[in-house]
Amino acid sequence: MGYLDPPTMWRATTVQACGLWPFAAGSGAPMTGVPLGQHLQTGATVCGDPISWFTRARYISNPSLFMLGMPGLGKSTLVNRMLIGLAATGVVPLILGDLKPDYADTVRALGGQVIAIGRGIGGINVLDPGAMGAAAVRIGGKAGQELAAETHGRVLNMIAALISVVRGRSMDDHEQSVLSASLHHLRERTPAGRAPLLPDLVAVLRQGPDRVRAVTLDRGDESRYHKAVDPLHRSLLGILDGPLGDTFASETSTRIDPAAPAVCIDISRIGEADTQLTAAAMLAAWSDGLGTVAASHALADAGLTPRRWFFAVLDELWRPLRAASGIVDRIDALTRLNRSLGLGDAKITHTLKDAEALGSEADRAKARGFVERAGMVVCAGLPRTEMEELGRIVGLSEREVDLVSSWSSPPGWAMSGAHEEPPGRGRFLIKVGGRPGIPIKVAITDTERELHNTNSRWAQQGQPAGGAVGTWDGAA
């Protein structure tokens, strides 16, 4: 035909439209990003990750993901899928504090760097400016000075976080002023090419130089000076001589390679009951890793290196949150400082009760803010009470609450003797703003199964561990 009449446009409700054309089925499955799994209702492929949905699809205004779910349902498996897919597009995965470890084998398979932290294994010098300090020197000029000032702020926040872990509460405001002045004094008197250590910081407080005394308002009175700095002095000695000393009192054992295709800081050798050291190691890993990101962007802004994007995984978020009152402020400061394009993050925890267990209402509100600010919220199986609480924050329908709650049920009694999978393993609900949630099921590949088995220590005589997250079958 030489000419085709335009079709008539009709508008109708979904009920009427289905009656007019009963074979229509809209899946609403996004196709931008890492292939995650299949839509539970339609079987359509669902793709997504916080970086692709922020940069390409523009579904979200913040390149971040917050994931909640009961243990053993596949949270880290789904994040593992995301970081593998993102690495294939040139994004650099950063696993900042791998506790089990869940991601170390994947990072090795990607040709990345795995750094072990623990007593007698390796440590992090929290006073070391790291990649940010090196970038500031390389850039020079006003931009270098600005980066050096930001480096000072990151080091200050990290030491304050360590002190909060040791004390079990936040630092006082005047102590932060003393600490900042001491760091400035120490930095000016440390030879180039050498990073100061925590014992050097203690020595500055003991000596009491004029710059430090000025912020204590001692007015030449020695007793007033000691009254102002002694609590801080005792806390730093507690870090050096207490459970954290071996890990944070010496030079950094292995620095993060800014050119690595992926980085994993493995803290799995720290004992499960060693809560203080675990929380401190996670905070130090986050600070060091996010400082590397800031340095990379600063060098790219100066035209010295190509632009790189990063995907930071902050797993087991509840560990540092429970370490001390006010630690949520330090986590917020570490993740917000120098926040710019080029960094996506995934925060993973079990339930919202992890936030409710914090000491003060202010801390609980800030922890809930992690969920509110997230561009994507992903839910694995959770009890109904948890889903109802989460629904007040992200807006869940009654049907979505029922669906995700059903995934938290335990497996049936194995009548055949075979391993029974929990009904919710591999099933997730993706929520973005006020949009309806996208329910998906994930089937892992053979490669992922070999790289990611979180129950590997339960294997006997070479046999796979029953019910391991990394071993669910393709139908899950």
Tab-separated table of C-alpha atoms in Angstrom:
chain	number	residue	atom	x	y	z
A	1	MET	CA	0.000	0.000	0.000
A	2	GLY	CA	1.199	3.446	-0.798
A	3	TYR	CA	-0.525	4.956	2.205
A	4	LEU	CA	-1.562	3.502	5.537
A	5	ASP	CA	-4.221	5.240	7.607
A	6	PRO	CA	-3.089	5.937	11.170
A	7	PRO	CA	-4.775	3.589	13.646
A	8	THR	CA	-7.407	4.909	15.988
A	9	MET	CA	-6.166	5.680	19.528
A	10	TRP	CA	-8.228	4.240	22.385
A	11	ARG	CA	-7.941	4.649	26.136
A	12	ALA	CA	-9.324	2.131	28.614
A	13	THR	CA	-8.808	0.676	32.040
A	14	THR	CA	-6.622	-2.401	32.350
A	15	VAL	CA	-9.709	-4.576	32.850
A	16	GLN	CA	-11.345	-3.284	29.656
A	17	ALA	CA	-8.120	-3.444	27.635
A	18	CYS	CA	-7.571	-7.077	28.604
A	19	GLY	CA	-11.113	-7.871	27.464
A	20	LEU	CA	-10.520	-6.125	24.130
A	21	TRP	CA	-7.191	-7.869	23.549
A	22	PRO	CA	-6.886	-10.809	25.948
A	23	PHE	CA	-3.431	-11.887	24.790
A	24	ALA	CA	-1.633	-8.773	26.051
A	25	ALA	CA	0.737	-9.197	28.984
A	26	GLY	CA	2.946	-6.393	30.218
A	27	SER	CA	5.903	-7.497	32.318
A	28	GLY	CA	7.379	-4.099	33.198
A	29	ALA	CA	10.800	-5.741	33.390
A	30	PRO	CA	13.729	-3.309	32.937
A	31	MET	CA	16.408	-4.412	30.467
A	32	THR	CA	19.234	-2.026	31.399
A	33	GLY	CA	22.122	-3.293	33.510
A	34	VAL	CA	23.395	-6.638	34.755
A	35	PRO	CA	21.070	-9.602	33.973
A	36	LEU	CA	19.763	-10.579	37.415
A	37	GLY	CA	17.094	-13.203	36.850
A	38	GLN	CA	13.564	-13.818	35.669
A	39	HIS	CA	10.368	-12.001	36.584
A	40	LEU	CA	8.418	-14.304	38.883
A	41	GLN	CA	5.074	-13.705	37.158
A	42	THR	CA	5.991	-13.297	33.494
A	43	GLY	CA	9.332	-15.060	33.136
A	44	ALA	CA	10.801	-11.978	31.440
A	45	THR	CA	14.498	-11.285	31.947
A	46	VAL	CA	15.109	-8.583	34.557
A	47	CYS	CA	18.305	-6.525	34.401
A	48	GLY	CA	19.530	-3.935	36.830
A	49	ASP	CA	22.237	-2.550	39.084
A	50	PRO	CA	22.577	0.815	40.837
A	51	ILE	CA	25.185	2.201	38.439
A	52	SER	CA	23.403	1.315	35.180
A	53	TRP	CA	20.055	2.492	36.508
A	54	PHE	CA	21.643	5.789	37.544
A	55	THR	CA	23.846	6.538	34.534
A	56	ARG	CA	22.048	4.935	31.585
A	57	ALA	CA	18.417	4.233	32.416
A	58	ARG	CA	18.065	7.141	34.855
A	59	TYR	CA	15.555	5.192	36.920
A	60	ILE	CA	17.148	6.361	40.163
A	61	SER	CA	18.685	9.618	41.371
A	62	ASN	CA	21.225	8.012	43.712
A	63	PRO	CA	23.546	5.162	42.586
A	64	SER	CA	23.049	3.107	45.735
A	65	LEU	CA	21.413	-0.141	46.768
A	66	PHE	CA	20.191	-1.239	50.186
A	67	MET	CA	19.522	-4.962	50.614
A	68	LEU	CA	17.722	-6.672	53.482
A	69	GLY	CA	16.912	-10.323	54.059
A	70	MET	CA	17.241	-13.234	56.426
A	71	PRO	CA	20.535	-15.193	56.355
A	72	GLY	CA	20.951	-17.941	53.786
A	73	LEU	CA	18.526	-16.625	51.154
A	74	GLY	CA	21.117	-15.390	48.665
A	75	LYS	CA	21.768	-11.695	49.358
A	76	SER	CA	25.507	-11.911	48.767
A	77	THR	CA	24.935	-14.196	45.768
A	78	LEU	CA	22.861	-11.520	44.037
A	79	VAL	CA	25.429	-8.821	44.819
A	80	ASN	CA	28.135	-11.179	43.562
A	81	ARG	CA	26.204	-11.403	40.279
A	82	MET	CA	26.083	-7.603	40.065
A	83	LEU	CA	29.791	-7.080	40.638
A	84	ILE	CA	30.723	-9.726	38.041
A	85	GLY	CA	28.492	-8.073	35.453
A	86	LEU	CA	29.701	-4.580	36.309
A	87	ALA	CA	33.347	-5.669	36.142
A	88	ALA	CA	32.713	-6.790	32.562
A	89	THR	CA	31.738	-3.198	31.700
A	90	GLY	CA	34.885	-1.707	33.268
A	91	VAL	CA	33.430	-0.800	36.676
A	92	VAL	CA	35.818	-1.607	39.560
A	93	PRO	CA	34.248	-3.686	42.366
A	94	LEU	CA	35.430	-2.770	45.893
A	95	ILE	CA	34.530	-5.254	48.631
A	96	LEU	CA	35.443	-3.274	51.726
A	97	GLY	CA	35.425	-5.789	54.550
A	98	ASP	CA	34.692	-9.366	53.423
A	99	LEU	CA	33.697	-11.249	56.573
A	100	LYS	CA	33.160	-14.852	55.446
A	101	PRO	CA	34.711	-14.354	52.784
A	102	ASP	CA	31.947	-14.203	50.190
A	103	TYR	CA	33.741	-12.331	47.409
A	104	ALA	CA	37.481	-13.089	47.630
A	105	ASP	CA	37.420	-15.955	45.106
A	106	THR	CA	35.398	-13.863	42.660
A	107	VAL	CA	37.856	-10.971	42.916
A	108	ARG	CA	40.762	-13.353	42.294
A	109	ALA	CA	38.956	-14.787	39.258
A	110	LEU	CA	38.560	-11.229	37.937
A	111	GLY	CA	42.316	-10.691	38.298
A	112	GLY	CA	41.840	-8.328	41.216
A	113	GLN	CA	43.655	-7.683	44.493
A	114	VAL	CA	42.784	-9.461	47.764
A	115	ILE	CA	44.192	-7.874	50.937
A	116	ALA	CA	43.973	-9.857	54.191
A	117	ILE	CA	43.558	-7.950	57.480
A	118	GLY	CA	43.837	-9.469	60.949
A	119	ARG	CA	46.162	-10.125	63.866
A	120	GLY	CA	49.519	-11.321	62.615
A	121	ILE	CA	48.270	-11.203	59.007
A	122	GLY	CA	48.148	-7.578	57.989
A	123	GLY	CA	47.085	-4.162	59.186
A	124	ILE	CA	46.057	-0.674	58.134
A	125	ASN	CA	47.769	2.501	59.301
A	126	VAL	CA	44.782	4.791	59.827
A	127	LEU	CA	47.061	7.867	59.732
A	128	ASP	CA	48.367	6.943	56.279
A	129	PRO	CA	46.887	9.328	53.662
A	130	GLY	CA	47.148	6.454	51.172
A	131	ALA	CA	46.054	6.995	47.603
A	132	MET	CA	44.552	10.410	48.394
A	133	GLY	CA	47.848	11.713	49.771
A	134	ALA	CA	49.794	10.421	46.773
A	135	ALA	CA	47.251	11.968	44.391
A	136	ALA	CA	47.425	15.325	46.178
A	137	VAL	CA	51.206	15.433	45.702
A	138	ARG	CA	50.927	14.381	42.064
A	139	ILE	CA	48.237	16.938	41.224
A	140	GLY	CA	49.824	19.858	43.092
A	141	GLY	CA	48.612	23.434	43.056
A	142	LYS	CA	45.256	24.498	44.491
A	143	ALA	CA	43.533	21.249	43.515
A	144	GLY	CA	46.229	19.275	45.314
A	145	GLN	CA	45.833	21.420	48.419
A	146	GLU	CA	42.078	20.861	48.406
A	147	LEU	CA	42.565	17.102	48.135
A	148	ALA	CA	45.117	17.196	50.968
A	149	ALA	CA	42.569	19.028	53.148
A	150	GLU	CA	39.996	16.354	52.368
A	151	THR	CA	42.565	13.700	53.233
A	152	HIS	CA	42.933	15.309	56.641
A	153	GLY	CA	39.164	15.123	57.179
A	154	ARG	CA	39.032	11.451	56.233
A	155	VAL	CA	41.884	10.545	58.610
A	156	LEU	CA	40.239	12.559	61.397
A	157	ASN	CA	36.937	10.725	60.891
A	158	MET	CA	38.663	7.345	60.895
A	159	ILE	CA	40.531	7.945	64.175
A	160	ALA	CA	37.355	9.296	65.753
A	161	ALA	CA	35.571	6.106	64.655
A	162	LEU	CA	38.244	3.915	66.268
A	163	ILE	CA	37.960	5.865	69.506
A	164	SER	CA	34.168	5.474	69.414
A	165	VAL	CA	34.592	1.710	69.049
A	166	VAL	CA	36.965	1.519	72.019
A	167	ARG	CA	34.895	3.810	74.261
A	168	GLY	CA	31.477	2.591	73.222
A	169	ARG	CA	30.366	6.199	72.703
A	170	SER	CA	31.153	9.228	70.537
A	171	MET	CA	34.014	11.659	71.059
A	172	ASP	CA	33.339	15.043	72.602
A	173	ASP	CA	33.476	18.060	70.296
A	174	HIS	CA	36.497	19.667	71.965
A	175	GLU	CA	38.384	16.371	71.653
A	176	GLN	CA	37.894	16.429	67.910
A	177	SER	CA	39.439	19.899	67.834
A	178	VAL	CA	42.425	18.640	69.815
A	179	LEU	CA	42.738	15.643	67.529
A	180	SER	CA	42.570	17.802	64.396
A	181	ALA	CA	45.253	20.179	65.685
A	182	SER	CA	47.468	17.240	66.639
A	183	LEU	CA	47.148	15.712	63.177
A	184	HIS	CA	48.046	19.030	61.520
A	185	HIS	CA	51.107	19.384	63.768
A	186	LEU	CA	52.164	15.803	63.106
A	187	ARG	CA	51.708	16.083	59.344
A	188	GLU	CA	53.849	19.228	59.133
A	189	ARG	CA	56.717	17.562	60.977
A	190	THR	CA	56.681	14.146	59.341
A	191	PRO	CA	59.317	13.707	56.602
A	192	ALA	CA	58.067	13.390	53.041
A	193	GLY	CA	57.518	9.820	51.937
A	194	ARG	CA	56.782	8.574	55.450
A	195	ALA	CA	53.328	8.202	56.987
A	196	PRO	CA	52.958	8.965	60.718
A	197	LEU	CA	51.744	6.221	63.067
A	198	LEU	CA	49.395	6.184	66.047
A	199	PRO	CA	52.345	6.121	68.511
A	200	ASP	CA	53.535	9.377	66.909
A	201	LEU	CA	50.102	10.907	67.560
A	202	VAL	CA	50.270	9.848	71.208
A	203	ALA	CA	53.701	11.465	71.460
A	204	VAL	CA	52.284	14.778	70.196
A	205	LEU	CA	49.631	14.778	72.935
A	206	ARG	CA	52.272	13.982	75.514
A	207	GLN	CA	54.532	16.822	74.354
A	208	GLY	CA	51.753	19.399	74.079
A	209	PRO	CA	52.995	21.745	71.311
A	210	ASP	CA	51.610	25.280	71.169
A	211	ARG	CA	49.231	24.519	68.295
A	212	VAL	CA	47.544	21.767	70.325
A	213	ARG	CA	47.528	23.729	73.568
A	214	ALA	CA	45.828	26.656	71.853
A	215	VAL	CA	42.624	24.668	71.201
A	216	THR	CA	42.501	23.314	74.779
A	217	LEU	CA	42.332	26.861	76.251
A	218	ASP	CA	44.850	25.838	78.910
A	219	ARG	CA	46.111	29.449	79.189
A	220	GLY	CA	49.541	28.216	80.227
A	221	ASP	CA	48.174	26.031	83.016
A	222	GLU	CA	49.662	22.528	82.743
A	223	SER	CA	46.875	20.969	84.793
A	224	ARG	CA	44.187	22.473	82.524
A	225	TYR	CA	45.980	21.045	79.476
A	226	HIS	CA	46.147	17.541	80.919
A	227	LYS	CA	42.526	17.701	82.016
A	228	ALA	CA	41.551	18.538	78.427
A	229	VAL	CA	43.646	15.907	76.628
A	230	ASP	CA	43.938	13.035	79.124
A	231	PRO	CA	40.666	11.289	78.113
A	232	LEU	CA	41.741	11.385	74.464
A	233	HIS	CA	45.234	10.300	75.437
A	234	ARG	CA	43.856	7.323	77.384
A	235	SER	CA	41.630	6.257	74.487
A	236	LEU	CA	44.542	6.295	72.036
A	237	LEU	CA	46.630	4.255	74.472
A	238	GLY	CA	43.675	1.882	74.709
A	239	ILE	CA	43.810	1.404	70.945
A	240	LEU	CA	47.559	0.775	70.990
A	241	ASP	CA	47.643	-1.554	73.994
A	242	GLY	CA	44.172	-3.046	73.629
A	243	PRO	CA	42.574	-5.451	71.155
A	244	LEU	CA	43.120	-3.142	68.155
A	245	GLY	CA	46.797	-2.261	68.583
A	246	ASP	CA	48.496	-4.881	66.399
A	247	THR	CA	46.192	-4.118	63.482
A	248	PHE	CA	46.272	-0.308	63.471
A	249	ALA	CA	49.496	0.726	65.218
A	250	SER	CA	51.981	-0.162	62.471
A	251	GLU	CA	52.439	0.624	58.808
A	252	THR	CA	49.903	-0.545	56.235
A	253	SER	CA	50.893	-4.058	55.194
A	254	THR	CA	49.503	-3.851	51.631
A	255	ARG	CA	48.187	-0.711	50.006
A	256	ILE	CA	45.246	-0.779	47.623
A	257	ASP	CA	46.382	-0.796	44.013
A	258	PRO	CA	44.461	2.026	42.279
A	259	ALA	CA	44.892	0.249	38.921
A	260	ALA	CA	43.485	-3.119	40.074
A	261	PRO	CA	40.362	-4.339	38.207
A	262	ALA	CA	38.777	-5.340	41.536
A	263	VAL	CA	39.721	-5.117	45.227
A	264	CYS	CA	38.664	-7.226	48.201
A	265	ILE	CA	39.747	-6.483	51.778
A	266	ASP	CA	39.403	-9.859	53.490
A	267	ILE	CA	38.796	-9.670	57.261
A	268	SER	CA	37.419	-13.206	57.576
A	269	ARG	CA	40.272	-14.365	59.830
A	270	ILE	CA	39.158	-12.075	62.635
A	271	GLY	CA	37.244	-14.114	65.216
A	272	GLU	CA	33.454	-13.952	65.175
A	273	ALA	CA	33.365	-12.909	68.840
A	274	ASP	CA	35.953	-10.152	68.366
A	275	THR	CA	33.312	-7.508	67.706
A	276	GLN	CA	35.502	-4.469	68.374
A	277	LEU	CA	38.262	-5.510	65.991
A	278	THR	CA	35.739	-6.592	63.338
A	279	ALA	CA	33.936	-3.258	63.434
A	280	ALA	CA	37.198	-1.292	63.460
A	281	ALA	CA	38.628	-3.307	60.554
A	282	MET	CA	35.458	-2.740	58.510
A	283	LEU	CA	35.557	1.004	59.159
A	284	ALA	CA	39.253	1.186	58.262
A	285	ALA	CA	38.650	-0.804	55.076
A	286	TRP	CA	35.785	1.493	54.075
A	287	SER	CA	37.883	4.590	54.734
A	288	ASP	CA	40.865	3.272	52.773
A	289	GLY	CA	38.757	2.048	49.870
A	290	LEU	CA	36.634	5.178	49.536
A	291	GLY	CA	39.793	7.275	49.789
A	292	THR	CA	41.135	5.370	46.782
A	293	VAL	CA	37.941	6.233	44.901
A	294	ALA	CA	38.320	9.924	45.758
A	295	ALA	CA	41.954	9.872	44.616
A	296	SER	CA	41.027	8.236	41.307
A	297	HIS	CA	38.401	10.895	40.570
A	298	ALA	CA	40.760	13.709	41.528
A	299	LEU	CA	43.443	12.396	39.159
A	300	ALA	CA	40.856	12.018	36.385
A	301	ASP	CA	39.614	15.579	36.965
A	302	ALA	CA	43.194	16.780	36.568
A	303	GLY	CA	43.525	14.864	33.285
A	304	LEU	CA	46.241	12.576	34.651
A	305	THR	CA	44.368	9.243	34.488
A	306	PRO	CA	41.289	7.884	32.673
A	307	ARG	CA	37.933	8.094	34.435
A	308	ARG	CA	36.957	4.936	36.328
A	309	TRP	CA	33.687	3.996	38.005
A	310	PHE	CA	33.524	1.992	41.211
A	311	PHE	CA	31.006	-0.306	42.914
A	312	ALA	CA	31.589	-0.495	46.678
A	313	VAL	CA	30.039	-3.381	48.625
A	314	LEU	CA	29.467	-2.701	52.338
A	315	ASP	CA	28.298	-6.097	53.609
A	316	GLU	CA	27.148	-7.048	57.134
A	317	LEU	CA	26.372	-3.406	57.945
A	318	TRP	CA	24.955	-4.353	61.355
A	319	ARG	CA	28.402	-5.278	62.707
A	320	PRO	CA	29.881	-1.765	62.931
A	321	LEU	CA	26.482	-0.213	63.685
A	322	ARG	CA	26.284	-2.138	66.950
A	323	ALA	CA	29.905	-1.546	67.912
A	324	ALA	CA	29.348	1.801	69.636
A	325	SER	CA	26.878	4.602	70.109
A	326	GLY	CA	27.336	7.263	67.456
A	327	ILE	CA	29.212	4.976	65.067
A	328	VAL	CA	26.442	5.540	62.537
A	329	ASP	CA	27.691	9.141	62.242
A	330	ARG	CA	31.146	7.879	61.334
A	331	ILE	CA	29.779	5.483	58.719
A	332	ASP	CA	27.686	8.273	57.258
A	333	ALA	CA	30.713	10.589	57.178
A	334	LEU	CA	32.905	7.971	55.520
A	335	THR	CA	30.374	7.278	52.773
A	336	ARG	CA	29.386	10.920	52.219
A	337	LEU	CA	32.826	12.561	52.246
A	338	ASN	CA	33.793	13.441	48.671
A	339	ARG	CA	30.609	11.797	47.394
A	340	SER	CA	30.570	12.322	43.634
A	341	LEU	CA	29.677	10.636	40.369
A	342	GLY	CA	31.580	7.461	39.668
A	343	LEU	CA	30.814	5.556	42.905
A	344	GLY	CA	27.891	3.225	43.390
A	345	ASP	CA	27.438	1.307	46.613
A	346	ALA	CA	25.536	-1.646	48.016
A	347	LYS	CA	24.790	-1.767	51.743
A	348	ILE	CA	23.701	-5.181	53.002
A	349	THR	CA	22.186	-6.136	56.347
A	350	HIS	CA	19.630	-8.565	57.747
A	351	THR	CA	16.659	-6.570	59.017
A	352	LEU	CA	15.585	-3.102	60.088
A	353	LYS	CA	15.892	-4.337	63.677
A	354	ASP	CA	19.638	-3.921	63.214
A	355	ALA	CA	18.955	-0.181	63.231
A	356	GLU	CA	16.417	-0.426	66.063
A	357	ALA	CA	19.065	-2.038	68.286
A	358	LEU	CA	21.125	1.174	68.271
A	359	GLY	CA	21.395	3.112	71.499
A	360	SER	CA	19.754	6.442	70.708
A	361	GLU	CA	16.771	7.527	68.659
A	362	ALA	CA	19.039	9.869	66.697
A	363	ASP	CA	21.251	6.946	65.672
A	364	ARG	CA	18.220	4.849	64.747
A	365	ALA	CA	16.836	7.648	62.574
A	366	LYS	CA	20.175	8.043	60.772
A	367	ALA	CA	20.426	4.299	60.164
A	368	ARG	CA	16.905	4.257	58.727
A	369	GLY	CA	18.053	7.105	56.499
A	370	PHE	CA	20.387	4.669	54.723
A	371	VAL	CA	17.254	2.921	53.439
A	372	GLU	CA	15.371	6.123	52.632
A	373	ARG	CA	18.246	7.544	50.551
A	374	ALA	CA	18.927	4.326	48.619
A	375	GLY	CA	18.088	4.429	44.931
A	376	MET	CA	17.221	0.717	44.941
A	377	VAL	CA	15.890	-1.331	47.845
A	378	VAL	CA	16.082	-5.111	47.427
A	379	CYS	CA	14.279	-7.458	49.808
A	380	ALA	CA	14.902	-11.153	50.277
A	381	GLY	CA	12.667	-13.125	52.647
A	382	LEU	CA	11.667	-11.198	55.792
A	383	PRO	CA	9.036	-11.807	58.492
A	384	ARG	CA	5.753	-9.973	58.070
A	385	THR	CA	6.411	-7.577	60.952
A	386	GLU	CA	9.670	-6.554	59.304
A	387	MET	CA	7.987	-6.029	55.958
A	388	GLU	CA	5.282	-3.866	57.514
A	389	GLU	CA	7.960	-1.704	59.146
A	390	LEU	CA	9.875	-1.484	55.877
A	391	GLY	CA	6.647	-0.589	54.068
A	392	ARG	CA	6.382	2.587	56.129
A	393	ILE	CA	9.747	3.688	54.734
A	394	VAL	CA	9.730	2.595	51.079
A	395	GLY	CA	6.006	2.121	50.413
A	396	LEU	CA	5.014	-1.529	49.992
A	397	SER	CA	1.605	-2.773	48.939
A	398	GLU	CA	-0.187	-5.451	50.943
A	399	ARG	CA	0.414	-7.915	48.138
A	400	GLU	CA	4.158	-7.192	48.153
A	401	VAL	CA	4.276	-7.630	51.936
A	402	ASP	CA	2.508	-10.998	51.613
A	403	LEU	CA	4.833	-12.137	48.823
A	404	VAL	CA	8.130	-11.347	50.539
A	405	SER	CA	6.843	-12.623	53.899
A	406	SER	CA	6.088	-15.980	52.291
A	407	TRP	CA	9.748	-16.274	51.297
A	408	SER	CA	10.841	-16.239	54.940
A	409	SER	CA	9.166	-19.603	55.648
A	410	PRO	CA	11.505	-22.513	56.470
A	411	PRO	CA	11.826	-25.465	54.091
A	412	GLY	CA	9.518	-28.438	54.498
A	413	TRP	CA	10.600	-31.621	56.241
A	414	ALA	CA	12.616	-33.595	53.675
A	415	MET	CA	10.499	-36.680	53.025
A	416	SER	CA	12.671	-37.957	50.196
A	417	GLY	CA	15.976	-37.497	51.984
A	418	ALA	CA	17.071	-34.848	49.484
A	419	HIS	CA	18.178	-31.363	50.504
A	420	GLU	CA	15.143	-29.124	50.802
A	421	GLU	CA	15.571	-25.522	49.675
A	422	PRO	CA	13.924	-22.691	51.639
A	423	PRO	CA	11.052	-21.322	49.536
A	424	GLY	CA	12.615	-17.872	49.459
A	425	ARG	CA	16.108	-18.789	48.379
A	426	GLY	CA	17.033	-16.918	45.223
A	427	ARG	CA	13.886	-14.751	45.272
A	428	PHE	CA	14.001	-10.981	45.636
A	429	LEU	CA	11.739	-7.948	45.362
A	430	ILE	CA	13.281	-4.824	43.801
A	431	LYS	CA	11.719	-1.518	44.851
A	432	VAL	CA	12.484	1.851	43.262
A	433	GLY	CA	10.697	4.868	44.689
A	434	GLY	CA	6.929	4.578	44.424
A	435	ARG	CA	7.046	2.107	41.524
A	436	PRO	CA	5.492	-1.350	41.953
A	437	GLY	CA	8.070	-3.874	43.100
A	438	ILE	CA	9.725	-6.261	40.626
A	439	PRO	CA	9.785	-9.855	41.957
A	440	ILE	CA	12.594	-11.964	40.507
A	441	LYS	CA	14.119	-15.394	40.861
A	442	VAL	CA	17.846	-15.939	40.325
A	443	ALA	CA	19.391	-19.076	38.828
A	444	ILE	CA	23.153	-19.146	39.277
A	445	THR	CA	25.604	-20.468	36.707
A	446	ASP	CA	28.138	-23.251	37.236
A	447	THR	CA	30.931	-20.665	37.417
A	448	GLU	CA	29.134	-18.724	40.147
A	449	ARG	CA	28.418	-21.964	42.003
A	450	GLU	CA	32.132	-22.735	42.210
A	451	LEU	CA	33.140	-19.196	43.155
A	452	HIS	CA	30.458	-18.529	45.727
A	453	ASN	CA	29.541	-21.082	48.383
A	454	THR	CA	28.972	-19.385	51.724
A	455	ASN	CA	28.636	-22.745	53.497
A	456	SER	CA	31.895	-24.227	52.216
A	457	ARG	CA	33.096	-25.116	55.730
A	458	TRP	CA	30.117	-27.452	56.148
A	459	ALA	CA	31.295	-29.661	53.265
A	460	GLN	CA	32.579	-33.111	54.220
A	461	GLN	CA	35.010	-35.305	52.297
A	462	GLY	CA	34.678	-33.270	49.152
A	463	GLN	CA	30.887	-33.372	49.131
A	464	PRO	CA	28.966	-30.085	48.741
A	465	ALA	CA	27.403	-28.526	51.813
A	466	GLY	CA	23.692	-29.151	52.044
A	467	GLY	CA	21.583	-26.093	51.390
A	468	ALA	CA	24.493	-23.788	50.607
A	469	VAL	CA	23.474	-20.540	48.979
A	470	GLY	CA	25.967	-21.116	46.199
A	471	THR	CA	24.506	-24.536	45.413
A	472	TRP	CA	20.795	-23.965	44.788
A	473	ASP	CA	19.665	-25.558	41.576
A	474	GLY	CA	18.696	-23.699	38.428
A	475	ALA	CA	14.996	-23.925	39.227
A	476	ALA	CA	15.460	-21.805	42.321
